[in-house]
PDB file of C-alpha atoms in Angstrom:
ATOM      1  CA  UNK A   1     -70.060  28.886  52.391  1.00  0.00           C
ATOM      2  CA  UNK A   2     -73.644  31.064  51.349  1.00  0.00           C
ATOM      3  CA  UNK A   3     -76.743  29.487  52.599  1.00  0.00           C
ATOM      4  CA  UNK A   4     -78.178  26.805  50.666  1.00  0.00           C
ATOM      5  CA  UNK A   5     -81.353  25.055  50.262  1.00  0.00           C
ATOM      6  CA  UNK A   6     -81.938  21.379  51.049  1.00  0.00           C
ATOM      7  CA  UNK A   7     -84.363  19.174  48.501  1.00  0.00           C
ATOM      8  CA  UNK A   8     -85.380  16.219  49.635  1.00  0.00           C
ATOM      9  CA  UNK A   9     -84.958  13.166  47.181  1.00  0.00           C
ATOM     10  CA  UNK A  10     -88.687  11.537  45.725  1.00  0.00           C
ATOM     11  CA  UNK A  11     -87.997   8.220  46.395  1.00  0.00           C
ATOM     12  CA  UNK A  12     -90.794   7.061  44.083  1.00  0.00           C
ATOM     13  CA  UNK A  13     -88.523   8.767  41.370  1.00  0.00           C
ATOM     14  CA  UNK A  14     -85.840   6.691  42.033  1.00  0.00           C
ATOM     15  CA  UNK A  15     -87.488   4.264  42.113  1.00  0.00           C
ATOM     16  CA  UNK A  16     -89.464   3.840  38.702  1.00  0.00           C
ATOM     17  CA  UNK A  17     -85.928   5.518  37.160  1.00  0.00           C
ATOM     18  CA  UNK A  18     -83.914   2.297  38.801  1.00  0.00           C
ATOM     19  CA  UNK A  19     -86.636  -0.449  37.059  1.00  0.00           C
ATOM     20  CA  UNK A  20     -86.238   1.452  33.607  1.00  0.00           C
ATOM     21  CA  UNK A  21     -82.595   0.908  33.998  1.00  0.00           C
ATOM     22  CA  UNK A  22     -83.574  -2.782  34.713  1.00  0.00           C
ATOM     23  CA  UNK A  23     -85.709  -4.005  32.410  1.00  0.00           C
ATOM     24  CA  UNK A  24     -83.426  -2.211  29.951  1.00  0.00           C
ATOM     25  CA  UNK A  25     -80.237  -4.424  31.214  1.00  0.00           C
ATOM     26  CA  UNK A  26     -82.594  -7.464  30.934  1.00  0.00           C
ATOM     27  CA  UNK A  27     -83.764  -6.842  27.790  1.00  0.00           C
ATOM     28  CA  UNK A  28     -80.696  -6.197  26.414  1.00  0.00           C
ATOM     29  CA  UNK A  29     -79.691  -9.510  27.898  1.00  0.00           C
ATOM     30  CA  UNK A  30     -82.615 -11.469  26.188  1.00  0.00           C
ATOM     31  CA  UNK A  31     -81.663  -9.690  23.160  1.00  0.00           C
ATOM     32  CA  UNK A  32     -78.464 -11.197  23.239  1.00  0.00           C
ATOM     33  CA  UNK A  33     -79.078 -14.637  23.928  1.00  0.00           C
ATOM     34  CA  UNK A  34     -81.558 -14.467  21.131  1.00  0.00           C
ATOM     35  CA  UNK A  35     -79.072 -13.946  18.643  1.00  0.00           C
ATOM     36  CA  UNK A  36     -76.178 -15.302  19.861  1.00  0.00           C
ATOM     37  CA  UNK A  37     -74.213 -16.976  16.786  1.00  0.00           C
ATOM     38  CA  UNK A  38     -74.430 -20.794  16.529  1.00  0.00           C
ATOM     39  CA  UNK A  39     -71.856 -23.839  16.058  1.00  0.00           C
ATOM     40  CA  UNK A  40     -69.731 -22.683  12.473  1.00  0.00           C
ATOM     41  CA  UNK A  41     -69.874 -26.019  10.118  1.00  0.00           C
ATOM     42  CA  UNK A  42     -66.931 -26.106   7.831  1.00  0.00           C
ATOM     43  CA  UNK A  43     -66.393 -28.733   5.315  1.00  0.00           C
ATOM     44  CA  UNK A  44     -62.870 -30.707   6.349  1.00  0.00           C
ATOM     45  CA  UNK A  45     -60.606 -29.514   3.716  1.00  0.00           C
ATOM     46  CA  UNK A  46     -56.373 -29.665   3.577  1.00  0.00           C
ATOM     47  CA  UNK A  47     -54.686 -26.610   3.695  1.00  0.00           C
ATOM     48  CA  UNK A  48     -50.998 -25.132   3.134  1.00  0.00           C
ATOM     49  CA  UNK A  49     -50.729 -26.153  -0.664  1.00  0.00           C
ATOM     50  CA  UNK A  50     -48.714 -29.387  -2.212  1.00  0.00           C
ATOM     51  CA  UNK A  51     -45.776 -28.506  -0.139  1.00  0.00           C
ATOM     52  CA  UNK A  52     -44.425 -30.444   2.732  1.00  0.00           C
ATOM     53  CA  UNK A  53     -43.504 -29.408   6.085  1.00  0.00           C
ATOM     54  CA  UNK A  54     -39.432 -30.012   5.567  1.00  0.00           C
ATOM     55  CA  UNK A  55     -39.891 -28.222   1.584  1.00  0.00           C
ATOM     56  CA  UNK A  56     -42.046 -24.976   3.245  1.00  0.00           C
ATOM     57  CA  UNK A  57     -39.305 -24.936   5.858  1.00  0.00           C
ATOM     58  CA  UNK A  58     -36.720 -24.840   3.103  1.00  0.00           C
ATOM     59  CA  UNK A  59     -38.373 -22.428   1.665  1.00  0.00           C
ATOM     60  CA  UNK A  60     -38.988 -20.280   4.657  1.00  0.00           C
ATOM     61  CA  UNK A  61     -34.922 -20.898   5.623  1.00  0.00           C
ATOM     62  CA  UNK A  62     -33.641 -19.834   2.198  1.00  0.00           C
ATOM     63  CA  UNK A  63     -36.079 -16.682   1.885  1.00  0.00           C
ATOM     64  CA  UNK A  64     -34.312 -15.832   5.339  1.00  0.00           C
ATOM     65  CA  UNK A  65     -31.055 -16.014   4.207  1.00  0.00           C
ATOM     66  CA  UNK A  66     -31.624 -14.496   1.027  1.00  0.00           C
ATOM     67  CA  UNK A  67     -32.707 -11.540   3.084  1.00  0.00           C
ATOM     68  CA  UNK A  68     -29.741 -11.649   5.378  1.00  0.00           C
ATOM     69  CA  UNK A  69     -27.698 -11.281   2.102  1.00  0.00           C
ATOM     70  CA  UNK A  70     -29.196  -8.772   0.465  1.00  0.00           C
ATOM     71  CA  UNK A  71     -29.294  -6.326   4.102  1.00  0.00           C
ATOM     72  CA  UNK A  72     -25.327  -7.264   3.888  1.00  0.00           C
ATOM     73  CA  UNK A  73     -24.841  -6.678   0.341  1.00  0.00           C
ATOM     74  CA  UNK A  74     -26.827  -3.104   0.884  1.00  0.00           C
ATOM     75  CA  UNK A  75     -24.327  -1.834   3.879  1.00  0.00           C
ATOM     76  CA  UNK A  76     -21.242  -2.970   1.772  1.00  0.00           C
ATOM     77  CA  UNK A  77     -22.956  -0.816  -0.611  1.00  0.00           C
ATOM     78  CA  UNK A  78     -23.171   2.399   1.177  1.00  0.00           C
ATOM     79  CA  UNK A  79     -19.813   1.522   2.782  1.00  0.00           C
ATOM     80  CA  UNK A  80     -18.347   1.355  -0.256  1.00  0.00           C
ATOM     81  CA  UNK A  81     -20.320   4.309  -1.932  1.00  0.00           C
ATOM     82  CA  UNK A  82     -19.907   6.602   0.664  1.00  0.00           C
ATOM     83  CA  UNK A  83     -15.806   5.542   0.880  1.00  0.00           C
ATOM     84  CA  UNK A  84     -15.890   6.452  -2.717  1.00  0.00           C
ATOM     85  CA  UNK A  85     -17.842   9.832  -1.870  1.00  0.00           C
ATOM     86  CA  UNK A  86     -15.185  10.624   0.983  1.00  0.00           C
ATOM     87  CA  UNK A  87     -12.470  10.429  -1.516  1.00  0.00           C
ATOM     88  CA  UNK A  88     -13.799  12.192  -4.438  1.00  0.00           C
ATOM     89  CA  UNK A  89     -14.336  15.123  -1.671  1.00  0.00           C
ATOM     90  CA  UNK A  90     -10.604  14.589  -0.700  1.00  0.00           C
ATOM     91  CA  UNK A  91      -9.655  14.311  -4.400  1.00  0.00           C
ATOM     92  CA  UNK A  92     -10.771  17.531  -5.043  1.00  0.00           C
ATOM     93  CA  UNK A  93      -9.956  19.543  -2.127  1.00  0.00           C
ATOM     94  CA  UNK A  94      -6.215  17.931  -3.090  1.00  0.00           C
ATOM     95  CA  UNK A  95      -6.791  19.846  -6.337  1.00  0.00           C
ATOM     96  CA  UNK A  96      -8.000  22.945  -5.409  1.00  0.00           C
ATOM     97  CA  UNK A  97      -5.471  23.173  -3.238  1.00  0.00           C
ATOM     98  CA  UNK A  98      -2.664  21.865  -6.258  1.00  0.00           C
ATOM     99  CA  UNK A  99      -4.647  25.109  -8.383  1.00  0.00           C
ATOM    100  CA  UNK A 100      -4.565  27.551  -5.555  1.00  0.00           C
ATOM    101  CA  UNK A 101      -0.208  26.585  -6.209  1.00  0.00           C
ATOM    102  CA  UNK A 102      -0.412  26.667  -9.540  1.00  0.00           C
ATOM    103  CA  UNK A 103      -1.751  30.351  -9.179  1.00  0.00           C
ATOM    104  CA  UNK A 104       0.802  31.668  -6.279  1.00  0.00           C
ATOM    105  CA  UNK A 105       3.519  30.872  -8.212  1.00  0.00           C
ATOM    106  CA  UNK A 106       2.477  31.715 -11.713  1.00  0.00           C
ATOM    107  CA  UNK A 107       2.401  35.114  -9.251  1.00  0.00           C
ATOM    108  CA  UNK A 108       5.596  34.908  -8.352  1.00  0.00           C
ATOM    109  CA  UNK A 109       6.689  34.598 -11.241  1.00  0.00           C
ATOM    110  CA  UNK A 110       5.243  37.860 -12.769  1.00  0.00           C
ATOM    111  CA  UNK A 111       6.032  39.481  -9.830  1.00  0.00           C
ATOM    112  CA  UNK A 112       9.639  38.681 -10.075  1.00  0.00           C
ATOM    113  CA  UNK A 113       9.749  39.079 -14.389  1.00  0.00           C
ATOM    114  CA  UNK A 114       8.377  43.012 -12.797  1.00  0.00           C
ATOM    115  CA  UNK A 115      10.477  43.722 -10.963  1.00  0.00           C
ATOM    116  CA  UNK A 116      13.001  42.263 -13.466  1.00  0.00           C
ATOM    117  CA  UNK A 117      11.347  44.681 -15.729  1.00  0.00           C
ATOM    118  CA  UNK A 118      11.880  47.520 -13.240  1.00  0.00           C
ATOM    119  CA  UNK A 119      15.325  47.281 -11.890  1.00  0.00           C
ATOM    120  CA  UNK A 120      16.284  46.759 -15.891  1.00  0.00           C
ATOM    121  CA  UNK A 121      14.483  49.815 -16.836  1.00  0.00           C
ATOM    122  CA  UNK A 122      15.717  52.148 -13.986  1.00  0.00           C
ATOM    123  CA  UNK A 123      19.108  50.610 -15.131  1.00  0.00           C
ATOM    124  CA  UNK A 124      18.830  51.959 -18.682  1.00  0.00           C
ATOM    125  CA  UNK A 125      17.838  55.319 -17.210  1.00  0.00           C
ATOM    126  CA  UNK A 126      20.750  55.679 -14.724  1.00  0.00           C
ATOM    127  CA  UNK A 127      23.283  54.309 -17.781  1.00  0.00           C
ATOM    128  CA  UNK A 128      21.530  57.083 -20.560  1.00  0.00           C
ATOM    129  CA  UNK A 129      21.931  59.872 -17.365  1.00  0.00           C
ATOM    130  CA  UNK A 130      25.197  59.109 -17.109  1.00  0.00           C
ATOM    131  CA  UNK A 131      26.142  58.701 -21.156  1.00  0.00           C
ATOM    132  CA  UNK A 132      23.958  62.490 -20.925  1.00  0.00           C
ATOM    133  CA  UNK A 133      26.890  63.657 -18.582  1.00  0.00           C
ATOM    134  CA  UNK A 134      29.169  62.269 -20.035  1.00  0.00           C
ATOM    135  CA  UNK A 135      28.440  64.067 -23.414  1.00  0.00           C
ATOM    136  CA  UNK A 136      28.185  67.446 -21.369  1.00  0.00           C
ATOM    137  CA  UNK A 137      31.534  66.699 -20.553  1.00  0.00           C
ATOM    138  CA  UNK A 138      32.907  66.407 -23.737  1.00  0.00           C
ATOM    139  CA  UNK A 139      34.014  68.672 -27.176  1.00  0.00           C
ATOM    140  CA  UNK A 140      31.096  69.462 -29.302  1.00  0.00           C
ATOM    141  CA  UNK A 141      32.740  68.222 -32.197  1.00  0.00           C
ATOM    142  CA  UNK A 142      30.772  66.392 -34.730  1.00  0.00           C
ATOM    143  CA  UNK A 143      32.608  63.199 -34.513  1.00  0.00           C
ATOM    144  CA  UNK A 144      32.378  63.169 -30.629  1.00  0.00           C
ATOM    145  CA  UNK A 145      28.003  63.727 -31.219  1.00  0.00           C
ATOM    146  CA  UNK A 146      28.732  60.789 -34.119  1.00  0.00           C
ATOM    147  CA  UNK A 147      30.205  59.093 -31.129  1.00  0.00           C
ATOM    148  CA  UNK A 148      27.861  59.912 -28.372  1.00  0.00           C
ATOM    149  CA  UNK A 149      24.662  58.759 -30.751  1.00  0.00           C
ATOM    150  CA  UNK A 150      26.029  55.631 -31.648  1.00  0.00           C
ATOM    151  CA  UNK A 151      26.578  54.343 -27.806  1.00  0.00           C
ATOM    152  CA  UNK A 152      23.214  55.634 -27.266  1.00  0.00           C
ATOM    153  CA  UNK A 153      21.565  54.322 -29.753  1.00  0.00           C
ATOM    154  CA  UNK A 154      23.875  50.803 -29.041  1.00  0.00           C
ATOM    155  CA  UNK A 155      23.306  50.423 -25.166  1.00  0.00           C
ATOM    156  CA  UNK A 156      19.574  51.482 -26.492  1.00  0.00           C
ATOM    157  CA  UNK A 157      19.865  47.894 -28.559  1.00  0.00           C
ATOM    158  CA  UNK A 158      20.744  45.817 -26.646  1.00  0.00           C
ATOM    159  CA  UNK A 159      18.490  47.073 -23.325  1.00  0.00           C
ATOM    160  CA  UNK A 160      15.505  46.000 -25.687  1.00  0.00           C
ATOM    161  CA  UNK A 161      17.619  42.778 -26.895  1.00  0.00           C
ATOM    162  CA  UNK A 162      17.441  42.111 -23.471  1.00  0.00           C
ATOM    163  CA  UNK A 163      14.372  43.109 -22.655  1.00  0.00           C
ATOM    164  CA  UNK A 164      13.071  40.576 -25.021  1.00  0.00           C
ATOM    165  CA  UNK A 165      15.315  37.652 -24.485  1.00  0.00           C
ATOM    166  CA  UNK A 166      13.697  38.054 -20.873  1.00  0.00           C
ATOM    167  CA  UNK A 167      10.533  37.837 -22.063  1.00  0.00           C
ATOM    168  CA  UNK A 168      10.548  35.390 -24.252  1.00  0.00           C
ATOM    169  CA  UNK A 169      12.725  33.015 -21.420  1.00  0.00           C
ATOM    170  CA  UNK A 170       9.499  34.022 -18.992  1.00  0.00           C
ATOM    171  CA  UNK A 171       7.010  32.745 -22.156  1.00  0.00           C
ATOM    172  CA  UNK A 172       9.126  29.302 -22.837  1.00  0.00           C
ATOM    173  CA  UNK A 173       9.111  28.598 -18.569  1.00  0.00           C
ATOM    174  CA  UNK A 174       5.461  29.549 -18.448  1.00  0.00           C
ATOM    175  CA  UNK A 175       4.777  27.545 -21.507  1.00  0.00           C
ATOM    176  CA  UNK A 176       6.818  24.606 -20.163  1.00  0.00           C
ATOM    177  CA  UNK A 177       5.299  24.817 -16.605  1.00  0.00           C
ATOM    178  CA  UNK A 178       2.040  24.553 -18.030  1.00  0.00           C
ATOM    179  CA  UNK A 179       2.918  21.170 -20.031  1.00  0.00           C
ATOM    180  CA  UNK A 180       4.228  19.769 -16.881  1.00  0.00           C
ATOM    181  CA  UNK A 181       0.223  20.754 -15.378  1.00  0.00           C
ATOM    182  CA  UNK A 182      -0.802  19.425 -18.789  1.00  0.00           C
ATOM    183  CA  UNK A 183       1.032  15.905 -18.262  1.00  0.00           C
ATOM    184  CA  UNK A 184       0.629  15.889 -14.613  1.00  0.00           C
ATOM    185  CA  UNK A 185      -3.657  16.022 -14.566  1.00  0.00           C
ATOM    186  CA  UNK A 186      -3.798  13.543 -17.775  1.00  0.00           C
ATOM    187  CA  UNK A 187      -1.155  11.027 -14.735  1.00  0.00           C
ATOM    188  CA  UNK A 188      -3.785  11.327 -11.767  1.00  0.00           C
ATOM    189  CA  UNK A 189      -6.750  11.045 -14.187  1.00  0.00           C
ATOM    190  CA  UNK A 190      -5.037   8.027 -15.887  1.00  0.00           C
ATOM    191  CA  UNK A 191      -4.306   6.714 -11.939  1.00  0.00           C
ATOM    192  CA  UNK A 192      -7.856   7.902 -11.482  1.00  0.00           C
ATOM    193  CA  UNK A 193      -9.384   5.039 -13.743  1.00  0.00           C
ATOM    194  CA  UNK A 194      -7.310   2.333 -13.187  1.00  0.00           C
ATOM    195  CA  UNK A 195      -7.880   2.502  -9.659  1.00  0.00           C
ATOM    196  CA  UNK A 196     -11.677   2.837 -10.143  1.00  0.00           C
ATOM    197  CA  UNK A 197     -11.283  -0.624 -12.427  1.00  0.00           C
ATOM    198  CA  UNK A 198      -9.670  -2.279  -9.726  1.00  0.00           C
ATOM    199  CA  UNK A 199     -12.100  -1.385  -7.323  1.00  0.00           C
ATOM    200  CA  UNK A 200     -14.930  -2.648  -9.871  1.00  0.00           C
ATOM    201  CA  UNK A 201     -13.104  -5.667 -10.600  1.00  0.00           C
ATOM    202  CA  UNK A 202     -12.426  -6.140  -6.855  1.00  0.00           C
ATOM    203  CA  UNK A 203     -16.371  -5.431  -6.272  1.00  0.00           C
ATOM    204  CA  UNK A 204     -17.315  -8.288  -9.081  1.00  0.00           C
ATOM    205  CA  UNK A 205     -14.798 -10.699  -7.656  1.00  0.00           C
ATOM    206  CA  UNK A 206     -16.310 -10.468  -3.979  1.00  0.00           C
ATOM    207  CA  UNK A 207     -19.367 -10.779  -5.227  1.00  0.00           C
ATOM    208  CA  UNK A 208     -19.051 -13.455  -7.564  1.00  0.00           C
ATOM    209  CA  UNK A 209     -16.925 -15.338  -4.113  1.00  0.00           C
ATOM    210  CA  UNK A 210     -20.090 -14.269  -1.738  1.00  0.00           C
ATOM    211  CA  UNK A 211     -22.473 -15.749  -3.919  1.00  0.00           C
ATOM    212  CA  UNK A 212     -20.867 -18.980  -4.518  1.00  0.00           C
ATOM    213  CA  UNK A 213     -20.549 -19.329  -1.523  1.00  0.00           C
ATOM    214  CA  UNK A 214     -23.813 -19.178  -0.291  1.00  0.00           C
ATOM    215  CA  UNK A 215     -25.351 -21.400  -4.036  1.00  0.00           C
ATOM    216  CA  UNK A 216     -22.721 -23.963  -2.620  1.00  0.00           C
ATOM    217  CA  UNK A 217     -24.473 -23.951   0.781  1.00  0.00           C
ATOM    218  CA  UNK A 218     -28.112 -23.722  -0.221  1.00  0.00           C
ATOM    219  CA  UNK A 219     -26.962 -26.962  -2.513  1.00  0.00           C
ATOM    220  CA  UNK A 220     -25.354 -29.136  -0.352  1.00  0.00           C
ATOM    221  CA  UNK A 221     -28.880 -28.362   2.085  1.00  0.00           C
ATOM    222  CA  UNK A 222     -30.911 -28.893  -0.305  1.00  0.00           C
ATOM    223  CA  UNK A 223     -28.922 -31.775  -0.862  1.00  0.00           C
ATOM    224  CA  UNK A 224     -28.635 -33.183   2.538  1.00  0.00           C
ATOM    225  CA  UNK A 225     -32.553 -32.821   2.865  1.00  0.00           C
ATOM    226  CA  UNK A 226     -33.340 -34.684   0.153  1.00  0.00           C
ATOM    227  CA  UNK A 227     -31.443 -37.612   0.914  1.00  0.00           C
ATOM    228  CA  UNK A 228     -33.519 -37.517   4.699  1.00  0.00           C
ATOM    229  CA  UNK A 229     -36.203 -39.952   4.670  1.00  0.00           C
ATOM    230  CA  UNK A 230     -38.732 -40.358   7.860  1.00  0.00           C
ATOM    231  CA  UNK A 231     -37.536 -43.895  10.008  1.00  0.00           C
ATOM    232  CA  UNK A 232     -34.209 -44.078   7.462  1.00  0.00           C
ATOM    233  CA  UNK A 233     -31.164 -44.612  10.068  1.00  0.00           C
ATOM    234  CA  UNK A 234     -28.405 -43.980   7.466  1.00  0.00           C
TER     235      UNK A 234
END
């Protein structure tokens, strides 16, 4: 700790400051007393409107019940919307999976058709090779050449006819498969539409039932309040 200087307090200055502060406090208290608000004088008047206490309480209870019903209705609507969104998402995923399966099936059919064509072409080439070998082993006469050409043209026509038949059969199967998928899609759309209409009717009936029950309770409460009179012992 470094050196320090001790200053003796000025008692006169301190007393003056205390006197000034005390004077200001006294002036503030005096100002508060002078500006204190006086008594409030109001003309008596009737408050609460034209309704009685029973009617006001009944109206308050009705508003409370309506508020509860609205909250319940909002919760039900939220749950139904959430459920509908989940069902739509599930149907969308199913449709995607179905489309993938259909594409895979078509791809397999195309691969099978290509494999058959390759097998047929290979068989055709081997047949031609065999015929050519037989042609080389036979004598070179005009009748043999004509017979070989006739046999070769017959084999070629048969192969061409067989390929065309395979192609027509595959096209027919693809067209039948497309028609079947189209019928399934239309049937699924029709079922979804029926389910949506059924859910809508069920929701409307439930809402009507809840509204009727609420109105019946409210009507019974109104009748019971109207039948009640002070001093009357039913």
